[in-house]
PDB file of C-alpha atoms in Angstrom:
ATOM      1  CA  MET A1218       3.282  33.207  -7.287  1.00 76.00           C
ATOM      2  CA  ARG A1219       2.652  35.662  -4.673  1.00 82.00           C
ATOM      3  CA  ALA A1220       0.369  33.091  -2.658  1.00 79.00           C
ATOM      4  CA  LEU A1221       2.844  30.595  -2.888  1.00 88.00           C
ATOM      5  CA  ALA A1222       5.468  32.756  -1.407  1.00 91.00           C
ATOM      6  CA  PRO A1223       5.116  32.123   2.182  1.00 91.00           C
ATOM      7  CA  GLU A1224       4.823  28.539   1.745  1.00 92.00           C
ATOM      8  CA  LEU A1225       8.175  28.659  -0.170  1.00 94.00           C
ATOM      9  CA  LEU A1226       9.390  30.610   2.219  1.00 95.00           C
ATOM     10  CA  GLY A1227       8.471  28.063   4.994  1.00 94.00           C
ATOM     11  CA  PHE A1228       9.814  25.156   3.064  1.00 95.00           C
ATOM     12  CA  ALA A1229      13.465  26.758   2.572  1.00 95.00           C
ATOM     13  CA  VAL A1230      13.708  27.768   6.358  1.00 96.00           C
ATOM     14  CA  ALA A1231      12.867  24.166   7.344  1.00 96.00           C
ATOM     15  CA  GLY A1232      15.342  23.163   4.743  1.00 94.00           C
ATOM     16  CA  SER A1233      18.098  25.096   5.830  1.00 95.00           C
ATOM     17  CA  PHE A1234      17.446  23.918   9.573  1.00 96.00           C
ATOM     18  CA  ALA A1235      17.492  20.236   8.145  1.00 94.00           C
ATOM     19  CA  TYR A1236      20.780  20.826   5.942  1.00 93.00           C
ATOM     20  CA  ALA A1237      22.651  22.156   9.093  1.00 93.00           C
ATOM     21  CA  ALA A1238      21.550  19.425  11.192  1.00 94.00           C
ATOM     22  CA  ASP A1239      22.556  16.960   8.467  1.00 92.00           C
ATOM     23  CA  LEU A1240      26.172  18.551   7.837  1.00 91.00           C
ATOM     24  CA  ALA A1241      26.542  19.031  11.495  1.00 93.00           C
ATOM     25  CA  LEU A1242      25.733  15.304  12.281  1.00 93.00           C
ATOM     26  CA  PHE A1243      27.654  14.013   9.412  1.00 90.00           C
ATOM     27  CA  VAL A1244      31.031  16.376  10.322  1.00 91.00           C
ATOM     28  CA  TRP A1245      30.547  14.812  13.844  1.00 94.00           C
ATOM     29  CA  LEU A1246      30.064  11.314  13.021  1.00 93.00           C
ATOM     30  CA  ARG A1247      32.917  11.157  10.334  1.00 90.00           C
ATOM     31  CA  GLY A1248      35.262  12.936  12.711  1.00 89.00           C
ATOM     32  CA  PRO A1249      35.097  12.347  16.536  1.00 92.00           C
ATOM     33  CA  ALA A1250      32.674   9.502  16.235  1.00 93.00           C
ATOM     34  CA  GLY A1251      34.905   7.750  13.556  1.00 89.00           C
ATOM     35  CA  LEU A1252      32.049   6.140  11.470  1.00 87.00           C
ATOM     36  CA  ASP A1253      32.566   5.344   7.982  1.00 87.00           C
ATOM     37  CA  PRO A1254      31.242   7.632   5.074  1.00 84.00           C
ATOM     38  CA  PHE A1255      28.165   5.639   4.417  1.00 85.00           C
ATOM     39  CA  ALA A1256      26.928   4.901   8.060  1.00 89.00           C
ATOM     40  CA  ALA A1257      27.887   8.550   8.724  1.00 89.00           C
ATOM     41  CA  LYS A1258      25.673   9.785   5.570  1.00 90.00           C
ATOM     42  CA  SER A1259      22.658   7.421   6.227  1.00 91.00           C
ATOM     43  CA  LEU A1260      22.225   8.600   9.893  1.00 93.00           C
ATOM     44  CA  SER A1261      22.754  12.274   9.126  1.00 92.00           C
ATOM     45  CA  PHE A1262      20.418  12.034   5.935  1.00 93.00           C
ATOM     46  CA  LEU A1263      17.718  10.377   8.398  1.00 95.00           C
ATOM     47  CA  ALA A1264      18.314  13.181  10.969  1.00 95.00           C
ATOM     48  CA  GLY A1265      18.000  15.920   8.132  1.00 94.00           C
ATOM     49  CA  CYS A1266      14.783  14.421   6.979  1.00 95.00           C
ATOM     50  CA  THR A1267      13.297  14.285  10.508  1.00 96.00           C
ATOM     51  CA  VAL A1268      14.306  17.828  11.094  1.00 97.00           C
ATOM     52  CA  ALA A1269      12.679  19.077   8.065  1.00 96.00           C
ATOM     53  CA  TYR A1270       9.485  16.718   8.346  1.00 96.00           C
ATOM     54  CA  ALA A1271       9.179  18.453  11.852  1.00 95.00           C
ATOM     55  CA  GLY A1272       9.569  21.778  10.331  1.00 95.00           C
ATOM     56  CA  ASN A1273       7.163  21.539   7.468  1.00 95.00           C
ATOM     57  CA  ALA A1274       4.628  19.772   9.698  1.00 92.00           C
ATOM     58  CA  ILE A1275       4.615  22.111  12.685  1.00 93.00           C
ATOM     59  CA  GLY A1276       5.422  25.223  10.461  1.00 92.00           C
ATOM     60  CA  THR A1277       4.755  25.496   6.837  1.00 91.00           C
ATOM     61  CA  TYR A1278       1.900  22.922   6.192  1.00 90.00           C
ATOM     62  CA  ARG A1279       0.632  23.045   9.827  1.00 86.00           C
ATOM     63  CA  THR A1280      -3.005  24.183   8.439  1.00 81.00           C
ATOM     64  CA  ARG A1281      -3.355  21.078   6.643  1.00 74.00           C
ATOM     65  CA  THR A1282      -4.672  19.100   9.543  1.00 54.00           C
ATOM     66  CA  ARG A1283      -7.244  16.845   7.513  1.00 52.00           C
ATOM     67  CA  PRO A1284      -6.089  13.236   7.618  1.00 51.00           C
ATOM     68  CA  ALA A1285      -5.654  11.960   4.004  1.00 50.00           C
ATOM     69  CA  PRO A1286      -8.362  10.104   2.280  1.00 52.00           C
ATOM     70  CA  SER A1287      -8.552   6.265   2.651  1.00 55.00           C
ATOM     71  CA  PRO A1288      -7.667   4.273  -0.396  1.00 55.00           C
ATOM     72  CA  CYS A1289     -10.586   2.206   0.063  1.00 60.00           C
ATOM     73  CA  THR A1290     -13.550   4.602   0.797  1.00 56.00           C
ATOM     74  CA  GLY A1291     -12.170   7.716  -0.690  1.00 54.00           C
ATOM     75  CA  ARG A1292     -13.215   9.784   2.487  1.00 56.00           C
ATOM     76  CA  ALA A1293     -10.933  10.921   5.051  1.00 53.00           C
ATOM     77  CA  ALA A1294     -10.817   9.090   8.232  1.00 51.00           C
ATOM     78  CA  ARG A1295     -12.408  10.627  11.158  1.00 51.00           C
ATOM     79  CA  THR A1296     -10.399  12.076  13.880  1.00 48.00           C
ATOM     80  CA  PRO A1297     -11.289  13.257  17.315  1.00 48.00           C
ATOM     81  CA  THR A1298     -12.434  17.074  17.047  1.00 48.00           C
ATOM     82  CA  PRO A1299      -9.640  19.133  18.982  1.00 48.00           C
ATOM     83  CA  VAL A1300     -10.813  20.711  21.994  1.00 46.00           C
ATOM     84  CA  ARG A1301     -11.120  24.607  21.367  1.00 49.00           C
ATOM     85  CA  THR A1302      -8.771  26.634  22.962  1.00 44.00           C
ATOM     86  CA  PRO A1303      -7.911  30.229  23.133  1.00 44.00           C
ATOM     87  CA  ALA A1304      -5.406  31.182  20.225  1.00 45.00           C
ATOM     88  CA  PHE A1305      -2.844  32.372  22.364  1.00 43.00           C
ATOM     89  CA  VAL A1306      -2.284  28.624  23.977  1.00 43.00           C
ATOM     90  CA  ARG A1307      -2.998  26.455  20.471  1.00 48.00           C
ATOM     91  CA  THR A1308      -0.703  23.655  20.093  1.00 48.00           C
ATOM     92  CA  PRO A1309       0.751  22.607  16.635  1.00 50.00           C
ATOM     93  CA  ALA A1310      -1.358  20.917  13.979  1.00 51.00           C
ATOM     94  CA  LEU A1311       0.931  17.769  14.664  1.00 52.00           C
ATOM     95  CA  VAL A1312      -0.502  17.040  18.197  1.00 54.00           C
ATOM     96  CA  HIS A1313      -4.121  16.689  16.557  1.00 66.00           C
ATOM     97  CA  THR A1314      -3.244  14.310  13.818  1.00 74.00           C
ATOM     98  CA  PRO A1315      -3.449  10.654  14.535  1.00 84.00           C
ATOM     99  CA  ALA A1316      -0.174   8.687  14.903  1.00 87.00           C
ATOM    100  CA  HIS A1317      -0.750   6.356  12.028  1.00 88.00           C
ATOM    101  CA  VAL A1318      -1.301   9.239   9.563  1.00 86.00           C
ATOM    102  CA  ARG A1319       2.113  11.142  11.039  1.00 88.00           C
ATOM    103  CA  ILE A1320       3.744   7.556  10.402  1.00 92.00           C
ATOM    104  CA  ARG A1321       2.241   7.605   6.969  1.00 92.00           C
ATOM    105  CA  ARG A1322       3.226  11.071   6.232  1.00 93.00           C
ATOM    106  CA  TYR A1323       6.751  10.805   7.797  1.00 94.00           C
ATOM    107  CA  ALA A1324       7.342   7.443   5.299  1.00 95.00           C
ATOM    108  CA  ALA A1325       6.141   9.406   2.239  1.00 95.00           C
ATOM    109  CA  PHE A1326       8.513  12.291   3.285  1.00 95.00           C
ATOM    110  CA  LEU A1327      11.460   9.879   3.530  1.00 96.00           C
ATOM    111  CA  ALA A1328      10.544   8.571   0.188  1.00 97.00           C
ATOM    112  CA  VAL A1329      10.322  12.183  -1.537  1.00 97.00           C
ATOM    113  CA  ASN A1330      13.727  13.028   0.009  1.00 96.00           C
ATOM    114  CA  PHE A1331      15.062   9.662  -1.241  1.00 96.00           C
ATOM    115  CA  ALA A1332      14.067  10.467  -4.666  1.00 97.00           C
ATOM    116  CA  GLY A1333      15.717  13.740  -4.185  1.00 94.00           C
ATOM    117  CA  ALA A1334      19.098  12.340  -3.111  1.00 94.00           C
ATOM    118  CA  LEU A1335      18.707   9.923  -6.317  1.00 95.00           C
ATOM    119  CA  VAL A1336      18.212  12.940  -8.456  1.00 95.00           C
ATOM    120  CA  GLN A1337      21.333  14.535  -6.885  1.00 92.00           C
ATOM    121  CA  LEU A1338      23.418  11.407  -7.456  1.00 92.00           C
ATOM    122  CA  ALA A1339      21.888  11.142 -11.091  1.00 93.00           C
ATOM    123  CA  CYS A1340      23.148  14.469 -12.029  1.00 92.00           C
ATOM    124  CA  LEU A1341      26.463  13.476 -10.613  1.00 90.00           C
ATOM    125  CA  GLY A1342      26.696  10.213 -12.432  1.00 90.00           C
ATOM    126  CA  VAL A1343      25.713  11.803 -16.031  1.00 94.00           C
ATOM    127  CA  SER A1344      28.102  14.632 -15.350  1.00 92.00           C
ATOM    128  CA  HIS A1345      31.224  12.377 -14.132  1.00 89.00           C
ATOM    129  CA  HIS A1346      30.806   9.328 -16.137  1.00 92.00           C
ATOM    130  CA  LEU A1347      28.727  10.026 -19.376  1.00 95.00           C
ATOM    131  CA  LEU A1348      29.897  13.664 -20.013  1.00 96.00           C
ATOM    132  CA  GLY A1349      33.532  12.709 -18.719  1.00 94.00           C
ATOM    133  CA  LEU A1350      33.559  16.063 -16.539  1.00 94.00           C
ATOM    134  CA  THR A1351      35.880  14.479 -13.866  1.00 90.00           C
ATOM    135  CA  SER A1352      37.231  17.522 -12.053  1.00 90.00           C
ATOM    136  CA  ALA A1353      36.338  18.466  -8.412  1.00 87.00           C
ATOM    137  CA  THR A1354      34.588  21.457  -9.628  1.00 91.00           C
ATOM    138  CA  ALA A1355      32.565  19.610 -11.958  1.00 90.00           C
ATOM    139  CA  ASP A1356      31.431  17.329  -9.525  1.00 88.00           C
ATOM    140  CA  THR A1357      30.503  20.012  -7.128  1.00 87.00           C
ATOM    141  CA  VAL A1358      28.438  21.879 -10.087  1.00 90.00           C
ATOM    142  CA  SER A1359      26.814  18.970 -10.917  1.00 89.00           C
ATOM    143  CA  GLY A1360      25.851  16.999  -7.596  1.00 86.00           C
ATOM    144  CA  ALA A1361      25.636  20.023  -5.397  1.00 85.00           C
ATOM    145  CA  GLY A1362      24.615  22.696  -7.834  1.00 90.00           C
ATOM    146  CA  VAL A1363      22.360  21.581 -10.410  1.00 94.00           C
ATOM    147  CA  GLY A1364      21.538  18.394  -8.762  1.00 90.00           C
ATOM    148  CA  MET A1365      20.440  20.222  -5.745  1.00 91.00           C
ATOM    149  CA  ALA A1366      18.442  22.574  -7.478  1.00 94.00           C
ATOM    150  CA  LEU A1367      16.372  19.932  -9.116  1.00 96.00           C
ATOM    151  CA  ALA A1368      16.119  17.754  -6.354  1.00 94.00           C
ATOM    152  CA  THR A1369      14.967  20.716  -4.230  1.00 94.00           C
ATOM    153  CA  CYS A1370      12.194  21.271  -6.900  1.00 96.00           C
ATOM    154  CA  LEU A1371      11.370  17.798  -6.593  1.00 97.00           C
ATOM    155  CA  ARG A1372      11.228  17.924  -2.846  1.00 96.00           C
ATOM    156  CA  PHE A1373       9.142  20.760  -2.664  1.00 96.00           C
ATOM    157  CA  TRP A1374       6.343  19.504  -5.212  1.00 96.00           C
ATOM    158  CA  GLY A1375       6.421  15.811  -3.692  1.00 96.00           C
ATOM    159  CA  THR A1376       6.393  17.661   0.000  1.00 95.00           C
ATOM    160  CA  ARG A1377       3.339  20.009  -1.101  1.00 93.00           C
ATOM    161  CA  THR A1378       1.455  17.066  -3.256  1.00 93.00           C
ATOM    162  CA  LEU A1379       2.275  13.621  -1.962  1.00 93.00           C
ATOM    163  CA  VAL A1380       3.110  14.263   2.073  1.00 94.00           C
ATOM    164  CA  PHE A1381       0.762  17.283   2.659  1.00 90.00           C
ATOM    165  CA  ARG A1382      -1.825  16.860  -0.128  1.00 80.00           C
ATOM    166  CA  HIS A1383      -5.141  15.995   1.250  1.00 56.00           C
ATOM    167  CA  ALA A1384      -5.965  19.493   2.450  1.00 49.00           C
ATOM    168  CA  GLY A1385      -4.518  21.322  -0.064  1.00 42.00           C
ATOM    169  CA  ASP A1386      -7.643  22.225  -1.827  1.00 45.00           C
ATOM    170  CA  ILE A1387      -8.869  23.924   1.422  1.00 43.00           C
ATOM    171  CA  PRO A1388      -7.788  27.582   1.212  1.00 46.00           C
ATOM    172  CA  VAL A1389      -5.952  28.735   4.434  1.00 48.00           C
ATOM    173  CA  GLN A1390      -8.478  31.368   5.130  1.00 46.00           C
ATOM    174  CA  MET A1391     -11.037  28.863   5.817  1.00 43.00           C
ATOM    175  CA  VAL A1392      -8.505  26.817   7.840  1.00 46.00           C
ATOM    176  CA  SER A1393      -7.438  29.630   9.783  1.00 46.00           C
ATOM    177  CA  LYS A1394     -11.136  30.991  10.473  1.00 46.00           C
ATOM    178  CA  ALA A1395     -12.274  27.255  11.642  1.00 43.00           C
ATOM    179  CA  ASP A1396      -9.168  27.056  13.854  1.00 46.00           C
ATOM    180  CA  LYS A1397     -10.422  30.406  15.651  1.00 49.00           C
ATOM    181  CA  GLY A1398     -13.798  28.673  16.521  1.00 45.00           C
TER     182      GLY A1398
END
């Protein structure tokens, strides 16, 4: 668990910024911009996912830079060898990742986050419609409490194993030493 702590912290920080972006944009789109709630939530959800993806790619999972294995060959696609630069001018790993890999990762990230949203809605639906707990407090506890906790676990697992999975078997120490040249 101790080895997982920095990853959990990075994931939580990226998620906090994503939540803030989602909430702020939703409030603005619903209020001053005057959009309907579903359009506002759809746009704010995409913005939150984008912030979370960038935070995880540039921060939490920046050491996982190898491209994913090809489904046809099982081997990683070739990427250009990054130019060796001093440690103080290193660019984020996101810059060294080919565009098609970033797009594939982002699509997988959106799918994982969409699945998390479905988990939250399912918790709310079970509580509200199957169990008959219809108060505002019960909806908040089931959707924003239990649902958010389960969805966050799903998102962490999915981000770690499906989105940034391909270099998960490389110890961080090896990646760091390789980066130092």
